[in-house]
Amino acid sequence: VNPVQSTKIIASDGAAGDCFGSSVAISGSNVIVGAYFDDDNGSSSGSAYLYDLRCGPPELSYKGTCPGEITIEISKATPNDLVALIYGLHAGYYILPGQTCAGIVIGIRPPFPNGVPWIDTADADGNTSFIGNAPRSACGKIYIQVVDIATCTPSNVILLE
């Protein structure tokens, strides 16, 4: 069995030694996570982080014809927060390295064949879109996925066809 992480809950201001996750409570779609050594309001003052899990994972779709102008649509992302659109030549499993969202598994390997992902901000309803021209060489070959940066949650994977 190869379990795949579906959501990663992180402290927006987390630091080593905060003990994030020292206490957790769940009610419906709400989760509250404690970090009893967080220092935001003085030494070891502690913090609690409230998450609403109704949003994710983000959903990805596109409209248009490949080749030609397409609109990549993202929904169910964290409202008013960042999403990263990633792309690659192969579907599969890849563990993201780096700082933000490091360690999550995405469905494209290896991602970003030509550089970094595209970044945008979801609106108040958790929606955003990217509009671009898909060349003939991308049709049937490019896989696309979105990662909700606030929750480090990946979307479904789509193939441009």
XYZ file of N, CA and C in Angstrom, residues 23-154:
396
model
N -2.052 19.670 20.111
C -3.448 19.361 20.408
C -4.263 19.622 19.150
N -5.270 18.771 18.930
C -6.102 18.878 17.745
C -7.540 18.568 18.142
N -8.481 19.364 17.630
C -9.906 19.100 17.838
C -10.617 19.249 16.503
N -11.604 18.392 16.255
C -12.346 18.397 15.002
C -13.827 18.481 15.307
N -14.527 19.368 14.590
C -15.971 19.483 14.695
C -16.517 19.767 13.303
N -17.226 18.808 12.733
C -17.724 18.966 11.371
C -16.565 19.123 10.412
N -16.551 20.235 9.656
C -15.453 20.490 8.724
C -14.386 21.407 9.321
N -14.520 21.762 10.590
C -13.550 22.635 11.246
C -12.536 21.837 12.051
N -11.278 22.268 11.952
C -10.198 21.657 12.708
C -9.455 22.788 13.411
N -9.189 22.631 14.690
C -8.367 23.586 15.415
C -7.125 22.850 15.895
N -5.964 23.465 15.631
C -4.674 22.849 15.943
C -3.905 23.783 16.868
N -3.399 23.233 17.952
C -2.645 24.027 18.916
C -1.151 23.959 18.690
N -0.479 25.037 19.079
C 0.983 25.120 19.068
C 1.369 25.817 20.366
N 1.540 25.047 21.415
C 1.647 25.647 22.745
C 2.938 26.399 23.014
N 3.977 26.244 22.180
C 5.213 27.019 22.376
C 5.365 28.151 21.352
N 4.328 28.440 20.554
C 4.410 29.540 19.595
C 4.686 30.838 20.365
N 5.507 31.713 19.782
C 5.957 32.922 20.491
C 5.353 34.219 19.944
N 4.218 34.170 19.271
C 3.655 35.372 18.658
C 3.302 36.464 19.665
N 2.906 36.084 20.859
C 2.467 37.063 21.860
C 3.325 36.950 23.122
N 4.611 36.760 22.935
C 5.530 36.587 24.051
C 6.064 35.172 24.084
N 7.081 34.941 24.853
C 7.749 33.648 24.936
C 6.782 32.536 25.333
N 6.683 31.520 24.470
C 5.824 30.342 24.699
C 4.376 30.707 25.016
N 3.870 31.780 24.389
C 2.493 32.219 24.638
C 1.462 31.273 24.024
N 1.859 30.554 22.972
C 0.965 29.582 22.351
C 0.030 30.205 21.340
N -0.467 29.391 20.442
C -1.421 29.814 19.422
C -2.337 28.653 19.075
N -3.480 28.990 18.518
C -4.413 28.001 17.985
C -4.726 28.414 16.549
N -4.769 27.447 15.654
C -5.004 27.687 14.238
C -6.294 26.979 13.837
N -7.223 27.738 13.229
C -8.510 27.201 12.833
C -8.529 27.003 11.320
N -8.913 25.803 10.880
C -8.978 25.465 9.463
C -10.382 24.996 9.115
N -10.860 25.443 7.950
C -12.142 24.989 7.422
C -11.826 24.051 6.264
N -12.148 22.781 6.404
C -11.777 21.783 5.402
C -12.794 21.627 4.274
N -13.810 22.490 4.233
C -14.804 22.385 3.170
C -14.246 22.760 1.811
N -13.168 23.492 1.775
C -12.662 24.031 0.509
C -12.047 22.985 -0.399
N -11.197 22.161 0.102
C -10.320 21.398 -0.756
C -10.717 19.961 -0.945
N -10.035 19.285 -1.798
C -8.918 19.793 -2.576
C -9.403 20.680 -3.725
N -8.505 21.518 -4.247
C -8.918 22.341 -5.378
C -9.258 21.459 -6.577
N -10.133 21.980 -7.431
C -10.515 21.247 -8.641
C -10.033 22.019 -9.859
N -9.576 21.277 -10.849
C -8.978 21.851 -12.044
C -9.728 21.364 -13.277
N -10.020 22.278 -14.187
C -10.647 21.918 -15.464
C -10.180 22.942 -16.507
N -10.505 22.683 -17.762
C -10.183 23.697 -18.771
C -11.257 23.737 -19.840
N -11.367 24.914 -20.461
C -12.281 25.133 -21.575
C -11.453 25.588 -22.759
N -11.906 25.241 -23.928
C -11.194 25.637 -25.137
C -10.743 24.419 -25.907
N -10.031 24.684 -26.993
C -9.576 23.616 -27.865
C -8.063 23.671 -27.987
N -7.465 22.508 -27.887
C -6.017 22.401 -28.049
C -5.755 21.864 -29.460
N -5.012 22.547 -30.317
C -4.320 23.806 -30.078
C -5.286 24.986 -30.114
N -4.877 26.060 -29.480
C -5.673 27.280 -29.461
C -5.764 27.860 -28.073
N -6.633 28.858 -27.940
C -6.782 29.518 -26.646
C -7.554 28.620 -25.690
N -7.011 28.465 -24.491
C -7.682 27.678 -23.463
C -7.745 28.506 -22.176
N -8.742 28.201 -21.378
C -8.882 28.795 -20.056
C -8.806 27.669 -19.046
N -7.788 27.708 -18.205
C -7.637 26.712 -17.144
C -8.345 27.276 -15.922
N -9.326 26.529 -15.414
C -10.150 27.016 -14.310
C -9.850 26.249 -13.030
N -9.683 26.990 -11.938
C -9.430 26.403 -10.627
C -10.583 26.798 -9.714
N -11.129 25.823 -8.993
C -12.181 26.101 -8.012
C -11.854 25.352 -6.721
N -12.516 25.734 -5.658
C -12.367 25.138 -4.326
C -10.981 25.338 -3.712
N -10.275 26.371 -4.150
C -8.993 26.711 -3.517
C -9.289 27.549 -2.271
N -8.284 27.785 -1.459
C -8.454 28.628 -0.282
C -8.756 30.053 -0.751
N -9.888 30.620 -0.313
C -10.249 31.971 -0.744
C -9.157 32.989 -0.437
N -8.922 33.881 -1.396
C -7.976 34.997 -1.254
C -6.556 34.552 -0.942
N -6.165 33.381 -1.413
C -4.809 32.898 -1.169
C -4.204 32.369 -2.461
N -2.930 32.010 -2.407
C -2.180 31.639 -3.602
C -2.416 30.202 -4.056
N -2.396 30.023 -5.385
C -2.388 28.710 -6.012
C -1.233 28.689 -7.006
N -0.615 27.535 -7.170
C 0.482 27.370 -8.125
C 0.057 26.370 -9.185
N 0.114 26.767 -10.437
C -0.193 25.877 -11.552
C 1.117 25.251 -12.000
N 1.151 23.932 -11.989
C 2.359 23.208 -12.384
C 2.048 22.351 -13.609
N 3.075 22.026 -14.357
C 2.872 21.254 -15.580
C 4.078 20.366 -15.817
N 3.868 19.343 -16.581
C 4.950 18.421 -16.878
C 4.574 17.503 -18.020
N 5.523 16.685 -18.429
C 5.321 15.800 -19.576
C 4.824 14.422 -19.197
N 4.812 14.076 -17.900
C 4.440 12.731 -17.488
C 3.536 12.766 -16.260
N 2.499 11.930 -16.261
C 1.702 11.721 -15.051
C 2.466 10.731 -14.184
N 2.232 10.755 -12.898
C 2.931 9.854 -11.989
C 2.992 10.457 -10.607
N 3.967 10.063 -9.827
C 4.113 10.586 -8.470
C 5.452 11.292 -8.346
N 5.408 12.450 -7.703
C 6.616 13.234 -7.491
C 6.480 13.927 -6.142
N 7.517 13.880 -5.331
C 7.499 14.538 -4.020
C 8.183 15.889 -4.173
N 7.451 16.957 -3.856
C 8.001 18.296 -4.021
C 9.136 18.560 -3.036
N 10.255 19.048 -3.541
C 11.349 19.468 -2.658
C 11.167 20.942 -2.297
N 12.088 21.511 -1.575
C 12.095 22.947 -1.322
C 11.450 23.345 -0.013
N 11.017 24.585 0.047
C 10.483 25.170 1.280
C 8.961 25.026 1.377
N 8.241 25.792 0.571
C 6.789 25.813 0.634
C 6.224 24.492 0.115
N 5.423 23.841 0.903
C 4.753 22.592 0.549
C 5.723 21.440 0.290
N 6.926 21.523 0.805
C 7.903 20.442 0.623
C 7.354 19.146 1.197
N 7.514 18.074 0.452
C 7.114 16.754 0.925
C 5.756 16.287 0.452
N 4.934 17.180 -0.151
C 3.650 16.689 -0.643
C 3.863 15.936 -1.946
N 2.964 15.023 -2.228
C 3.048 14.229 -3.446
C 2.116 14.834 -4.488
N 2.648 15.098 -5.669
C 1.828 15.579 -6.769
C 1.768 14.508 -7.842
N 0.865 14.681 -8.794
C 0.634 13.657 -9.809
C 1.343 13.881 -11.123
N 2.352 14.734 -11.138
C 3.114 15.008 -12.351
C 4.589 14.796 -12.040
N 5.297 14.100 -12.938
C 6.715 13.907 -12.691
C 7.505 14.060 -13.975
N 8.657 14.643 -13.972
C 9.039 15.702 -13.042
C 8.311 16.978 -13.434
N 7.947 17.805 -12.475
C 7.219 19.033 -12.817
C 8.144 20.119 -13.337
N 7.552 21.143 -13.840
C 8.218 22.366 -14.284
C 9.362 22.112 -15.273
N 9.079 21.499 -16.413
C 10.184 21.218 -17.332
C 10.878 22.481 -17.836
N 10.196 23.619 -17.803
C 10.796 24.858 -18.320
C 10.904 25.953 -17.264
N 10.926 25.607 -15.999
C 11.064 26.637 -14.978
C 10.105 26.464 -13.825
N 9.697 27.577 -13.271
C 8.867 27.583 -12.060
C 7.385 27.563 -12.410
N 6.528 27.240 -11.436
C 5.083 27.215 -11.700
C 4.526 28.628 -11.855
N 3.329 28.711 -12.440
C 2.616 29.991 -12.504
C 1.884 30.156 -11.192
N 1.891 31.358 -10.639
C 1.254 31.646 -9.364
C 0.135 32.658 -9.583
N -1.002 32.446 -8.900
C -2.114 33.391 -8.947
C -2.812 33.362 -7.592
N -3.705 34.314 -7.377
C -4.476 34.393 -6.137
C -5.926 34.053 -6.425
N -6.476 33.128 -5.652
C -7.891 32.780 -5.786
C -8.743 33.937 -5.270
N -9.941 34.058 -5.815
C -10.842 35.114 -5.358
C -11.522 34.716 -4.052
N -12.479 35.520 -3.601
C -13.146 35.290 -2.316
C -13.937 33.985 -2.284
N -14.240 33.412 -3.463
C -14.951 32.135 -3.534
C -14.003 30.959 -3.766
N -12.703 31.211 -3.836
C -11.730 30.139 -4.055
C -11.532 29.782 -5.513
N -11.866 30.716 -6.424
C -11.755 30.459 -7.859
C -10.714 31.360 -8.501
N -10.081 30.876 -9.539
C -9.215 31.686 -10.387
C -9.060 30.970 -11.719
N -8.430 31.639 -12.666
C -8.218 31.003 -13.967
C -6.958 31.546 -14.624
N -6.418 30.758 -15.529
C -5.273 31.135 -16.348
C -5.720 31.023 -17.794
N -5.446 32.041 -18.596
C -5.812 32.023 -20.010
C -4.528 32.051 -20.827
N -4.446 31.164 -21.805
C -3.249 31.131 -22.640
C -3.495 30.403 -23.938
N -2.503 30.425 -24.779
C -2.565 29.760 -26.069
C -1.793 28.447 -25.984
N -2.472 27.341 -26.171
C -1.828 26.024 -26.140
C -1.349 25.680 -27.545
N -0.035 25.516 -27.724
C 0.474 25.162 -29.053
C 0.168 23.704 -29.388
N 0.182 23.375 -30.652
C -0.078 22.008 -31.107
C 0.853 21.009 -30.417
N 2.094 21.410 -30.161
C 3.070 20.505 -29.538
C 2.696 20.125 -28.102
N 1.788 20.881 -27.464
C 1.373 20.573 -26.092
C 0.193 19.594 -26.054
N -0.573 19.532 -27.123
C -1.802 18.739 -27.145
C -1.507 17.245 -26.989
N -2.149 16.640 -26.005
C -1.960 15.226 -25.721
C -0.650 14.895 -25.040
N 0.129 15.929 -24.655
C 1.449 15.691 -24.075
C 1.686 16.385 -22.740
N 0.959 17.453 -22.455
C 1.215 18.242 -21.246
C 0.145 17.941 -20.194
N 0.613 17.573 -19.004
C -0.247 17.354 -17.842
C -0.194 18.594 -16.961
N -1.338 18.957 -16.387
C -1.433 20.163 -15.562
C -2.042 19.801 -14.213
N -1.553 20.453 -13.172
C -2.079 20.271 -11.820
C -1.911 21.595 -11.071
N -2.730 21.800 -10.049
C -2.652 22.997 -9.217
C -2.366 22.563 -7.787
N -1.581 23.378 -7.070
C -1.375 23.170 -5.641
C -1.881 24.411 -4.923
N -2.790 24.204 -3.961
C -3.270 25.275 -3.091
C -2.148 25.548 -2.094
N -1.507 26.701 -2.196
C -0.341 27.003 -1.375
C -0.698 27.132 0.103
N -1.894 27.607 0.428
C -2.286 27.787 1.832
C -2.384 26.459 2.574
N -2.873 25.427 1.878
C -3.072 24.129 2.526
C -2.114 23.065 2.009
N -1.331 23.414 0.986
C -0.424 22.455 0.329
C -1.193 21.234 -0.195
N -2.375 21.492 -0.741
C -3.226 20.430 -1.256
C -3.224 20.441 -2.780
N -2.854 19.319 -3.419
C -2.874 19.275 -4.883
C -4.267 18.988 -5.430
